[in-house]
mmCIF file of C-alpha atoms in Angstrom:
data_model
loop_
_atom_site.group_PDB
_atom_site.id
_atom_site.type_symbol
_atom_site.label_atom_id
_atom_site.label_comp_id
_atom_site.label_asym_id
_atom_site.label_seq_id
_atom_site.Cartn_x
_atom_site.Cartn_y
_atom_site.Cartn_z
ATOM 1 C CA MET D 178 -23.858 2.870 -23.979
ATOM 2 C CA PRO D 179 -20.664 1.280 -22.650
ATOM 3 C CA ASP D 180 -19.606 1.755 -19.036
ATOM 4 C CA PRO D 181 -17.532 4.985 -18.948
ATOM 5 C CA ARG D 182 -15.123 3.359 -16.467
ATOM 6 C CA ILE D 183 -13.834 1.164 -19.305
ATOM 7 C CA GLN D 184 -12.017 4.178 -20.736
ATOM 8 C CA TYR D 185 -10.450 4.879 -17.333
ATOM 9 C CA VAL D 186 -9.026 1.352 -17.252
ATOM 10 C CA LEU D 187 -7.828 1.698 -20.859
ATOM 11 C CA ASP D 188 -6.033 4.857 -19.707
ATOM 12 C CA GLY D 189 -4.265 2.838 -16.980
ATOM 13 C CA ALA D 190 -6.510 3.517 -13.989
ATOM 14 C CA THR D 191 -7.280 0.887 -11.351
ATOM 15 C CA ILE D 192 -10.942 0.552 -10.338
ATOM 16 C CA VAL D 193 -12.686 -1.303 -7.504
ATOM 17 C CA ALA D 194 -15.887 -3.072 -8.616
ATOM 18 C CA ASN D 195 -18.498 -5.173 -6.836
ATOM 19 C CA GLN D 196 -18.615 -8.770 -8.104
ATOM 20 C CA GLN D 197 -22.329 -9.103 -7.317
ATOM 21 C CA SER D 198 -23.575 -5.685 -8.428
ATOM 22 C CA SER D 199 -25.544 -5.480 -11.662
ATOM 23 C CA ALA D 200 -24.061 -1.988 -12.122
ATOM 24 C CA ASP D 201 -20.565 -3.511 -12.381
ATOM 25 C CA LYS D 202 -21.333 -6.627 -14.490
ATOM 26 C CA GLU D 203 -20.501 -5.066 -17.867
ATOM 27 C CA LEU D 204 -17.220 -3.620 -16.565
ATOM 28 C CA ILE D 205 -16.188 -6.938 -14.994
ATOM 29 C CA ARG D 206 -17.140 -8.948 -18.108
ATOM 30 C CA TRP D 207 -15.139 -6.537 -20.295
ATOM 31 C CA ALA D 208 -12.106 -6.634 -17.961
ATOM 32 C CA ARG D 209 -12.123 -10.455 -17.710
ATOM 33 C CA ALA D 210 -12.163 -10.791 -21.504
ATOM 34 C CA ARG D 211 -8.990 -8.678 -21.701
ATOM 35 C CA GLY D 212 -7.092 -10.087 -18.730
ATOM 36 C CA LEU D 213 -7.663 -6.860 -16.799
ATOM 37 C CA TYR D 214 -9.647 -8.317 -13.913
ATOM 38 C CA ALA D 215 -8.289 -9.372 -10.522
ATOM 39 C CA ARG D 216 -10.382 -10.838 -7.719
ATOM 40 C CA ILE D 217 -9.331 -9.484 -4.341
ATOM 41 C CA ASP D 218 -11.830 -11.250 -2.089
ATOM 42 C CA ARG D 219 -11.047 -13.668 0.758
ATOM 43 C CA ALA D 220 -10.651 -16.527 -1.730
ATOM 44 C CA THR D 221 -7.442 -14.802 -2.889
ATOM 45 C CA ARG D 222 -4.275 -13.715 -1.139
ATOM 46 C CA TRP D 223 -5.435 -10.086 -1.422
ATOM 47 C CA GLY D 224 -8.534 -10.722 0.696
ATOM 48 C CA ASN D 225 -9.219 -8.984 3.994
ATOM 49 C CA PRO D 226 -8.654 -11.444 6.872
ATOM 50 C CA PHE D 227 -10.735 -9.223 9.180
ATOM 51 C CA ARG D 228 -14.529 -9.492 9.209
ATOM 52 C CA VAL D 229 -17.180 -6.881 9.912
ATOM 53 C CA THR D 230 -18.909 -7.699 13.216
ATOM 54 C CA ALA D 231 -20.989 -5.857 15.804
ATOM 55 C CA SER D 232 -17.783 -4.941 17.653
ATOM 56 C CA ALA D 233 -15.731 -4.263 14.489
ATOM 57 C CA PRO D 234 -17.637 -2.037 12.056
ATOM 58 C CA ARG D 235 -16.590 -1.644 8.419
ATOM 59 C CA GLU D 236 -14.348 1.385 9.066
ATOM 60 C CA VAL D 237 -12.403 -0.497 11.770
ATOM 61 C CA VAL D 238 -11.964 -3.569 9.565
ATOM 62 C CA VAL D 239 -10.645 -1.426 6.698
ATOM 63 C CA ILE D 240 -8.098 0.197 9.035
ATOM 64 C CA GLN D 241 -7.127 -3.242 10.366
ATOM 65 C CA TYR D 242 -6.475 -4.324 6.781
ATOM 66 C CA LEU D 243 -4.298 -1.264 6.158
ATOM 67 C CA HIS D 244 -2.198 -2.088 9.223
ATOM 68 C CA TRP D 245 -2.055 -5.776 8.275
ATOM 69 C CA ILE D 246 -1.032 -5.304 4.651
ATOM 70 C CA ALA D 247 1.733 -2.954 5.782
ATOM 71 C CA THR D 248 3.403 -6.046 7.291
ATOM 72 C CA GLN D 249 2.976 -8.246 4.199
ATOM 73 C CA ARG D 250 6.203 -7.804 2.209
ATOM 74 C CA GLU D 251 5.201 -10.176 -0.598
ATOM 75 C CA LEU D 252 1.865 -8.471 -1.163
ATOM 76 C CA LEU D 253 3.451 -5.022 -1.121
ATOM 77 C CA ARG D 254 6.065 -6.227 -3.603
ATOM 78 C CA ASP D 255 3.343 -7.624 -5.876
ATOM 79 C CA LEU D 256 1.056 -4.556 -5.786
ATOM 80 C CA PRO D 257 2.097 -3.486 -9.305
ATOM 81 C CA GLN D 258 0.366 -6.643 -10.625
ATOM 82 C CA LEU D 259 -2.952 -4.973 -9.740
ATOM 83 C CA ARG D 260 -2.212 -1.658 -11.446
ATOM 84 C CA GLY D 261 -4.503 -0.871 -14.372
ATOM 85 C CA LYS D 262 -7.014 -3.600 -13.501
ATOM 86 C CA VAL D 263 -10.572 -3.875 -12.277
ATOM 87 C CA LEU D 264 -10.387 -5.197 -8.703
ATOM 88 C CA GLY D 265 -13.338 -7.401 -7.787
ATOM 89 C CA CYS D 266 -14.604 -7.445 -4.210
ATOM 90 C CA TRP D 267 -18.001 -7.820 -2.514
ATOM 91 C CA CYS D 268 -18.231 -4.484 -0.656
ATOM 92 C CA ALA D 269 -17.780 -1.675 -3.181
ATOM 93 C CA PRO D 270 -18.994 1.016 -3.386
ATOM 94 C CA GLU D 271 -18.956 0.868 0.422
ATOM 95 C CA ALA D 272 -15.547 1.400 2.016
ATOM 96 C CA CYS D 273 -13.514 -1.789 1.746
ATOM 97 C CA HIS D 274 -10.009 -3.177 1.594
ATOM 98 C CA GLY D 275 -10.144 -2.721 -2.177
ATOM 99 C CA HIS D 276 -9.939 1.005 -1.589
ATOM 100 C CA VAL D 277 -6.855 0.449 0.586
ATOM 101 C CA LEU D 278 -5.241 -1.475 -2.283
ATOM 102 C CA LEU D 279 -6.292 1.259 -4.710
ATOM 103 C CA GLY D 280 -4.627 3.883 -2.505
ATOM 104 C CA LEU D 281 -1.421 1.858 -2.272
ATOM 105 C CA ILE D 282 -1.345 1.327 -6.035
ATOM 106 C CA THR D 283 -1.952 5.017 -6.675
ATOM 107 C CA ASN D 284 0.868 5.907 -4.254
ATOM 108 C CA ASN D 285 3.224 3.278 -5.742
ATOM 109 C CA GLY D 286 3.228 1.245 -2.540
ATOM 110 C CA TRP D 287 4.005 4.124 -0.183
ATOM 111 C CA LEU D 288 2.139 3.845 3.111
ATOM 112 C CA PRO D 289 1.231 6.585 5.611
ATOM 113 C CA ILE D 290 3.977 7.098 8.190
ATOM 114 C CA ASP D 291 1.614 6.606 11.136
ATOM 115 C CA ILE D 292 1.453 2.853 10.435
ATOM 116 C CA ALA D 293 5.204 2.347 9.909
ATOM 117 C CA PRO D 294 6.945 -0.274 12.067
ATOM 118 C CA LYS D 295 8.353 1.228 15.235
ATOM 119 C CA ASP D 296 10.516 -1.698 16.282
ATOM 120 C CA GLY D 297 13.832 -0.535 14.802
ATOM 121 C CA THR D 298 13.244 -2.133 11.385
ATOM 122 C CA ARG D 299 15.063 -0.262 8.622
ATOM 123 C CA ILE D 300 12.640 0.992 5.983
ATOM 124 C CA LEU D 301 12.497 3.504 3.146
ATOM 125 C CA LEU D 302 11.242 6.868 4.368
ATOM 126 C CA PHE D 303 9.796 9.568 2.113
ATOM 127 C CA ARG D 304 9.269 13.210 2.941
ATOM 128 C CA GLN D 305 6.617 15.088 0.972
ATOM 129 C CA SER D 306 7.821 18.680 0.839
ATOM 130 C CA ALA D 307 9.249 21.331 -1.461
ATOM 131 C CA LYS D 308 12.376 19.131 -1.624
ATOM 132 C CA PRO D 309 11.091 15.534 -1.553
ATOM 133 C CA ALA D 310 13.628 12.967 -0.396
ATOM 134 C CA VAL D 311 13.878 9.223 0.174
ATOM 135 C CA ARG D 312 16.137 7.894 2.926
ATOM 136 C CA ILE D 313 16.690 4.600 4.687
ATOM 137 C CA GLY D 314 15.790 5.044 8.325
ATOM 138 C CA PHE D 315 14.198 3.566 11.424
ATOM 139 C CA TRP D 316 12.166 4.536 14.489
ATOM 140 C CA ASP D 317 14.339 4.867 17.572
ATOM 141 C CA ARG D 318 12.559 4.649 20.903
ATOM 142 C CA ASP D 319 15.718 4.904 22.960
ATOM 143 C CA ARG D 320 18.323 7.280 21.490
ATOM 144 C CA LEU D 321 20.180 7.022 24.771
ATOM 145 C CA LEU D 322 23.501 7.225 22.959
ATOM 146 C CA PHE D 323 23.370 11.013 22.697
ATOM 147 C CA HIS D 324 20.519 12.197 24.906
ATOM 148 C CA ARG D 325 18.968 11.686 28.305
ATOM 149 C CA ASN D 326 15.294 10.761 28.128
ATOM 150 C CA PRO D 327 14.909 11.874 24.515
ATOM 151 C CA PRO D 328 11.566 11.651 22.768
ATOM 152 C CA PRO D 329 11.343 8.804 20.233
ATOM 153 C CA THR D 330 11.867 9.857 16.625
ATOM 154 C CA TRP D 331 12.847 8.810 13.114
ATOM 155 C CA ILE D 332 16.570 8.338 12.517
ATOM 156 C CA CYS D 333 18.370 8.470 9.164
ATOM 157 C CA ALA D 334 20.339 5.210 8.886
ATOM 158 C CA GLY D 335 23.048 6.838 6.745
ATOM 159 C CA SER D 336 23.991 9.621 9.142
ATOM 160 C CA GLY D 337 22.650 8.277 12.426
ATOM 161 C CA HIS D 338 21.014 11.661 13.044
ATOM 162 C CA GLU D 339 17.372 12.320 13.723
ATOM 163 C CA PHE D 340 15.249 13.993 11.093
ATOM 164 C CA ALA D 341 14.698 17.699 11.719
ATOM 165 C CA PRO D 342 11.141 18.541 12.842
ATOM 166 C CA ASP D 343 10.405 20.214 9.485
ATOM 167 C CA GLN D 344 11.813 17.232 7.557
ATOM 168 C CA LEU D 345 9.995 14.327 9.213
ATOM 169 C CA PRO D 346 8.967 11.521 6.847
ATOM 170 C CA THR D 347 5.376 11.439 5.644
ATOM 171 C CA HIS D 348 5.330 7.973 3.999
ATOM 172 C CA TRP D 349 7.214 4.696 4.158
ATOM 173 C CA ARG D 350 7.627 1.356 2.420
ATOM 174 C CA PRO D 351 9.663 -1.786 3.072
ATOM 175 C CA ILE D 352 13.148 -1.940 1.606
ATOM 176 C CA PRO D 353 12.786 -4.155 -1.472
ATOM 177 C CA ASP D 354 14.510 -7.517 -1.689
ATOM 178 C CA LEU D 355 17.766 -7.691 -3.625
ATOM 179 C CA PRO D 356 17.636 -9.091 -7.160
ATOM 180 C CA SER D 357 17.733 -12.891 -7.169
ATOM 181 C CA SER D 358 20.479 -13.063 -9.789
ATOM 182 C CA PRO D 359 22.844 -10.555 -11.342
ATOM 183 C CA THR D 360 21.822 -9.159 -14.701
ATOM 184 C CA GLN D 361 24.003 -10.210 -17.559
ATOM 185 C CA SER D 362 24.646 -7.861 -20.404
ATOM 186 C CA ALA D 363 24.476 -9.158 -23.927
ATOM 187 C CA GLY D 364 27.508 -8.954 -25.948
#
């Protein structure tokens, strides 16, 4: 009986598989034969630069990877290349950086707001609510222009105003690079 996860991949799902597990061999062999396999171990640019040690257990290393990849513009830009593929690592089914990548792919590259840069960098901000919205904004530690000793908060770059407490962003992503060349229309 074929691995049922094959149908998930055929339906466009992304799956994390263990490169050394006998339980994942059929899935990996099938995915490789169809160009639907991507290694994400340390031998690739997707690999986790942080290692599990006595002082850094698996959960810590996975969180370190999440924080690290949030700063890697090229990797975030290239995440769609992994969509709909079997991602090969050495840790699954244990928690690993492959699950971080899976979460980012599933959320189209949107990252949790608690790991957004707080150095004034302008980023895309998303608010998950009854009226979802995307804005360009930044974290302002100072806000001394209008207030005395204000608490730090997210600022909308377009208006210069802070987000209302009930409209704070929930996710973020880097502002994408501009196209490298203008599109030319045929005709």
